[in-house]
Coordinates of C-alpha atoms and ligand atoms in Angstrom, one line a residue:
X1 CA 116.6 115.6 119.0
X2 CA 115.5 115.5 115.4
X3 CA 112.2 113.5 115.0
X4 CA 112.4 110.5 112.7
X5 CA 111.3 111.4 109.1
X6 CA 108.3 109.0 109.5
X7 CA 107.0 111.3 112.3
X8 CA 107.8 114.4 110.4
X9 CA 105.9 113.5 107.2
X10 CA 102.8 111.5 107.7
X11 CA 101.7 109.1 105.0
X12 CA 99.2 110.6 102.6
X13 CA 97.2 107.3 102.4
X14 CA 93.9 107.2 104.3
X15 CA 92.7 103.9 105.6
X16 CA 88.9 103.5 105.9
X17 CA 89.3 101.0 108.7
X18 CA 89.8 101.7 112.4
X19 CA 92.7 99.5 113.6
X20 CA 91.5 99.6 117.2
X21 CA 87.9 98.5 116.7
X22 CA 86.9 94.9 117.5
X23 CA 85.2 92.6 114.9
X24 CA 85.8 92.2 111.1
X25 CA 86.3 95.5 109.3
X26 CA 86.6 95.7 105.5
X27 CA 87.4 98.7 103.4
X28 CA 90.0 100.4 101.4
X29 CA 93.2 102.3 101.9
X30 CA 92.7 105.4 99.8
X31 CA 95.7 106.3 97.7
X32 CA 94.8 109.6 96.1
X33 CA 95.8 109.7 92.4
X34 CA 94.8 112.6 90.2
X35 CA 94.6 111.7 86.5
X36 CA 92.8 112.8 83.3
X37 CA 89.9 110.4 83.9
X38 CA 89.6 111.1 87.7
X39 CA 90.6 114.5 89.1
X40 CA 89.9 113.8 92.8
X41 CA 89.9 110.0 92.7
X42 CA 91.7 107.4 94.8
X43 CA 93.2 104.0 94.2
X44 CA 91.2 101.6 96.5
X45 CA 93.7 99.2 98.1
X46 CA 91.6 96.6 99.9
X47 CA 92.3 95.9 103.6
X48 CA 90.7 93.6 106.2
X49 CA 91.2 94.0 109.9
X50 CA 90.0 91.3 112.3
X51 CA 90.4 92.1 115.9
X52 CA 89.3 90.8 119.3
X53 CA 90.7 92.7 122.2
X54 CA 94.2 93.3 123.2
X55 CA 96.9 91.0 121.9
X56 CA 99.6 90.5 119.3
X57 CA 99.1 91.7 115.7
X58 CA 99.9 89.7 112.6
X59 CA 100.3 91.5 109.3
X60 CA 99.6 89.2 106.2
X61 CA 100.5 90.6 102.8
X62 CA 100.1 89.3 99.2
X63 CA 100.1 91.0 95.9
X64 CA 103.3 92.8 96.8
X65 CA 104.1 91.5 93.3
X66 CA 100.9 91.6 91.3
X67 CA 101.5 88.4 89.2
X68 CA 101.9 86.1 92.2
X69 CA 98.4 84.7 92.9
X70 CA 98.5 81.8 95.5
X71 CA 98.9 84.3 98.4
X72 CA 96.2 86.6 97.1
X73 CA 93.8 83.7 97.0
X74 CA 94.9 82.4 100.4
X75 CA 94.3 85.8 102.0
X76 CA 90.9 86.3 100.3
X77 CA 89.9 83.0 101.8
X78 CA 91.3 83.9 105.3
X79 CA 89.7 87.3 105.2
X80 CA 86.2 85.8 104.8
X81 CA 86.6 82.8 107.1
X82 CA 88.6 83.8 110.1
X83 CA 86.1 84.3 112.9
X84 CA 86.9 87.4 115.0
X85 CA 85.6 85.5 118.1
X86 CA 88.2 82.8 117.6
X87 CA 91.2 85.1 117.9
X88 CA 92.8 87.1 120.6
X89 CA 94.6 90.2 119.2
X90 CA 94.5 91.4 115.6
X91 CA 95.1 90.2 112.1
X92 CA 95.7 92.8 109.3
X93 CA 95.2 91.4 105.8
X94 CA 96.4 93.1 102.7
X95 CA 95.8 90.7 99.8
X96 CA 96.7 93.1 97.0
X97 CA 99.4 95.4 98.4
X98 CA 100.6 96.8 95.1
X99 CA 96.9 97.2 94.0
X100 CA 97.6 98.6 90.5
X101 CA 100.0 95.7 89.8
X102 CA 97.7 93.1 91.2
X103 CA 94.8 94.3 89.0
X104 CA 97.0 94.2 86.0
X105 CA 98.4 90.8 86.9
X106 CA 101.9 92.2 86.7
X107 CA 104.9 92.2 88.9
X108 CA 105.2 96.0 88.8
X109 CA 102.8 98.9 88.8
X110 CA 101.4 99.8 85.4
X111 CA 101.2 103.4 86.7
X112 CA 104.8 104.2 87.6
X113 CA 106.6 100.9 86.9
X114 CA 107.2 100.5 90.6
X115 CA 108.3 97.2 92.1
X116 CA 106.8 97.5 95.6
X117 CA 109.3 95.0 97.0
X118 CA 112.2 97.2 95.9
X119 CA 110.5 100.4 97.0
X120 CA 110.9 100.4 100.8
X121 CA 111.1 102.6 102.9
X122 CA 109.2 104.5 100.2
X123 CA 108.4 108.2 100.4
X124 CA 105.4 110.2 101.6
X125 CA 105.5 112.3 98.5
X126 CA 106.8 109.8 96.0
X127 CA 105.1 108.0 93.1
X128 CA 102.2 105.7 93.9
X129 CA 104.4 102.7 94.6
X130 CA 106.7 104.6 96.9
X131 CA 103.6 106.0 98.7
X132 CA 102.3 102.4 99.3
X133 CA 105.7 101.3 100.7
X134 CA 105.8 104.4 102.9
X135 CA 102.3 103.6 104.3
X136 CA 103.3 100.0 105.0
X137 CA 106.6 101.1 106.6
X138 CA 105.3 103.9 108.8
X139 CA 101.7 102.8 109.5
X140 CA 101.3 99.1 109.3
X141 CA 104.7 97.8 110.4
X142 CA 104.6 99.7 113.7
X143 CA 101.4 97.8 114.5
X144 CA 102.8 94.4 113.7
X145 CA 104.4 91.7 115.9
X146 CA 104.8 89.3 113.0
X147 CA 104.7 89.6 109.2
X148 CA 104.1 87.1 106.5
X149 CA 104.7 88.3 102.9
X150 CA 103.3 85.7 100.5
X151 CA 105.2 85.6 97.3
X152 CA 105.5 83.1 94.4
X153 CA 107.7 83.0 91.3
X154 CA 105.4 85.4 89.3
X155 CA 105.1 85.2 85.6
X156 CA 108.8 84.5 85.0
X157 CA 109.7 81.8 87.6
X158 CA 108.2 78.6 89.0
X159 CA 109.3 77.5 92.5
X160 CA 109.0 74.2 94.3
X161 CA 106.6 75.6 97.0
X162 CA 108.6 76.8 100.0
X163 CA 109.0 79.4 102.7
X164 CA 112.0 81.7 103.4
X165 CA 113.5 84.3 105.7
X166 CA 116.1 86.9 105.0
X167 CA 119.3 86.2 107.0
X168 CA 119.4 89.1 109.6
X169 CA 122.6 91.1 110.0
X170 CA 122.5 90.2 113.7
X171 CA 122.9 86.4 114.0
X172 CA 121.0 86.5 117.4
X173 CA 117.9 87.5 115.5
X174 CA 118.0 84.4 113.3
X175 CA 116.6 81.9 115.8
X176 CA 113.1 83.6 116.2
X177 CA 112.9 83.6 112.4
X178 CA 113.7 79.9 112.2
X179 CA 111.0 79.3 114.9
X180 CA 108.5 81.3 112.7
X181 CA 109.5 79.3 109.6
X182 CA 109.1 76.0 111.6
X183 CA 105.7 77.1 112.8
X184 CA 104.6 77.9 109.2
X185 CA 105.4 74.3 108.5
X186 CA 106.6 74.3 104.9
X187 CA 108.4 71.0 104.0
X188 CA 111.1 73.1 102.4
X189 CA 112.5 76.5 103.5
X190 CA 115.5 78.6 102.7
X191 CA 117.6 81.3 104.1
X192 CA 118.2 84.1 101.6
X193 CA 120.2 87.3 101.8
X194 CA 123.7 86.6 100.4
X195 CA 124.0 89.7 98.2
X196 CA 121.9 88.1 95.5
X197 CA 120.3 91.2 94.2
X198 CA 117.0 90.7 95.9
X199 CA 117.2 94.2 97.4
X200 CA 116.9 93.1 101.0
X201 CA 116.7 96.5 102.6
X202 CA 114.3 97.7 99.9
X203 CA 112.0 94.8 100.5
X204 CA 109.1 94.5 103.0
X205 CA 111.3 91.9 104.9
X206 CA 114.0 94.5 105.1
X207 CA 111.6 97.1 106.4
X208 CA 110.4 94.6 109.1
X209 CA 114.0 93.9 110.0
X210 CA 114.6 97.7 110.5
X211 CA 111.8 97.7 113.0
X212 CA 112.7 94.5 114.7
X213 CA 109.5 92.7 113.6
X214 CA 110.0 89.0 112.8
X215 CA 109.0 88.4 109.2
X216 CA 108.9 85.5 106.7
X217 CA 108.2 85.1 103.0
X218 CA 107.1 82.3 100.8
X219 CA 107.7 81.2 97.3
X220 CA 104.4 79.3 96.7
X221 CA 104.7 78.4 93.1
X222 CA 104.4 80.9 90.3
X223 CA 104.2 80.7 86.5
X224 CA 101.4 83.2 86.7
X225 CA 98.9 80.6 87.9
X226 CA 97.4 79.4 91.2
X227 CA 99.1 76.2 92.2
X228 CA 97.0 74.0 94.5
X229 CA 100.0 72.7 96.4
X230 CA 101.3 76.2 97.2
X231 CA 97.8 77.5 98.0
X232 CA 97.2 74.7 100.6
X233 CA 100.7 75.2 102.0
X234 CA 99.9 78.9 102.5
X235 CA 96.4 78.3 104.1
X236 CA 97.8 75.8 106.6
X237 CA 100.9 78.0 107.3
X238 CA 98.9 81.2 108.0
X239 CA 96.8 79.4 110.6
X240 CA 99.9 77.9 112.2
X241 CA 101.6 81.3 112.3
X242 CA 98.5 82.7 114.1
X243 CA 98.8 79.9 116.7
X244 CA 102.6 80.6 117.0
X245 CA 101.9 84.3 117.6
X246 CA 99.3 83.5 120.3
X247 CA 96.5 85.0 118.2
X248 CA 94.8 81.6 117.8
X249 CA 94.7 79.0 120.6
X250 CA 97.1 76.0 120.4
X251 CA 94.3 73.5 119.5
X252 CA 93.9 75.3 116.2
X253 CA 97.4 74.2 115.0
X254 CA 97.2 72.1 111.8
X255 CA 99.7 69.2 111.9
X256 CA 102.4 69.3 109.3
X257 CA 103.4 66.2 107.4
X258 CA 107.1 66.0 108.3
X259 CA 110.2 67.9 109.4
X260 CA 111.3 71.1 107.5
X261 CA 114.3 70.8 105.1
X262 CA 116.2 74.1 105.6
X263 CA 118.6 75.1 102.8
X264 CA 120.4 78.3 102.1
X265 CA 120.8 80.5 99.0
X266 CA 124.3 81.8 98.7
X267 CA 126.3 83.8 96.1
X268 CA 126.4 84.0 92.3
X269 CA 127.3 80.3 91.9
X270 CA 123.8 79.3 93.1
X271 CA 122.3 80.9 90.0
X272 CA 122.2 80.0 86.4
X273 CA 121.8 83.1 84.2
X274 CA 121.4 83.1 80.4
X275 CA 124.6 84.0 78.6
X276 CA 122.8 84.5 75.3
X277 CA 119.4 85.2 74.0
X278 CA 117.4 82.3 72.6
X279 CA 114.8 79.8 73.5
X280 CA 115.3 78.2 76.9
X281 CA 115.2 74.4 77.1
X282 CA 115.4 73.4 80.8
X283 CA 117.4 70.3 81.5
X284 CA 116.4 70.1 85.2
X285 CA 113.2 70.7 87.2
X286 CA 112.3 72.4 90.5
X287 CA 112.8 69.9 93.4
X288 CA 115.5 68.0 91.6
X289 CA 119.0 67.5 93.1
X290 CA 121.8 68.4 90.7
X291 CA 125.6 68.2 90.7
X292 CA 128.3 70.8 89.8
X293 CA 129.0 70.6 86.0
X294 CA 125.6 68.9 85.2
X295 CA 123.9 70.4 82.1
X296 CA 121.3 72.9 83.2
X297 CA 119.9 74.3 80.0
X298 CA 120.2 74.7 76.2
X299 CA 119.6 78.1 74.6
X300 CA 118.4 77.5 71.0
X301 CA 118.4 79.9 68.1
X302 CA 115.5 79.1 65.8
X303 CA 116.6 81.9 63.5
X304 CA 119.7 79.9 62.6
X305 CA 118.6 76.4 63.6
X306 CA 121.8 74.8 62.2
X307 CA 123.8 76.6 64.9
X308 CA 124.4 74.4 67.9
X309 CA 122.5 75.6 71.1
X310 CA 124.5 77.2 73.9
X311 CA 124.9 74.7 76.7
X312 CA 124.8 76.0 80.3
X313 CA 125.8 74.1 83.4
X314 CA 125.1 74.2 87.1
X315 CA 128.2 75.6 88.9
X316 CA 127.7 73.7 92.2
X317 CA 125.8 70.8 93.8
X318 CA 122.4 71.7 95.1
X319 CA 118.6 71.5 95.1
X320 CA 116.8 73.2 92.2
X321 CA 114.5 75.8 93.9
X322 CA 113.0 77.4 90.8
X323 CA 113.2 77.6 87.0
X324 CA 112.4 80.2 84.5
X325 CA 109.0 79.9 82.8
X326 CA 109.0 81.8 79.5
X327 CA 110.7 80.2 76.5
X328 CA 112.1 83.4 75.0
X329 CA 115.1 84.4 77.0
X330 CA 117.6 87.3 77.0
X331 CA 121.1 87.4 78.3
X332 CA 121.0 88.0 82.0
X333 CA 117.7 86.3 82.7
X334 CA 117.7 84.0 85.7
X335 CA 117.1 80.4 84.6
X336 CA 117.5 78.6 87.9
X337 CA 118.6 79.0 91.4
X338 CA 119.8 76.4 93.8
X339 CA 119.7 75.8 97.5
X340 CA 122.1 73.8 99.6
X341 CA 121.4 72.0 102.9
X342 CA 122.6 73.8 106.1
Ligands
LIG1 CA1 107.9 87.8 94.4

């Protein structure tokens, strides 16, 4: 039998931490990168491993997109404050997964342009972003029993804070994911994965699904800032996921204010994309309920201000999940997407 490629070609990244040692370990995953300014240097991707004996493992990731900050802050706080003695099992914290992107405050890597959440399964001998994906796919995911990948809207989108899971190909696998979402305790959550261009199989969530590891994501806010509401949601949710996984005891569960509203994200009619370039005037806000045919946006042309703006409409009823942030807009930019109750 042919061995799996992951066994054949080990990751070139070298973690400074020992995943099997008890206590709180901090250090870097060394991603060797030879450049003019540093012949034998490495890119230091920070990692924190908190372990107390045998038990399940949670893998918490942020900075998968480097311009999404609420999750990075939530994981910095958790890495410092989670007491190893309080847990049973292991928590692996990766607050700046695409480290070059996170340091640049950008969605993608300034080194190779790589979008980590479109880079899975990665490649042992690929560019830096593909090498990070390959390490996560072949080293971290096999250790994990549950994965939380903390996203926000980044520089270009602002979400009403929510959580999500990617709809698995096998419907029998959906229920454990809904349980995980419910444990996280976001007031709003959505099911994604309707061929909407999010590159499911190339995402960390897709990698987790390949390995049968339950995983969830968030959209905590965005606009390139740290939103307080999204940050608090993440901090509560992470603790509750640790309780759900049996890593923290049940009495550590933080009560959530109310039931979760679960919506789904479907096909192209859930989106409003710019049909022209111009300055985007939003006519709806995240969290608002809209109707099919309702005006969504005007695209203005300040270069010929006497021309009427292009008027765009929502194509279906739904809840506005996010809106575009920058004013200047090109044809094809996503201005909004909706969710509909399940
Ligand atoms: Ca993202």
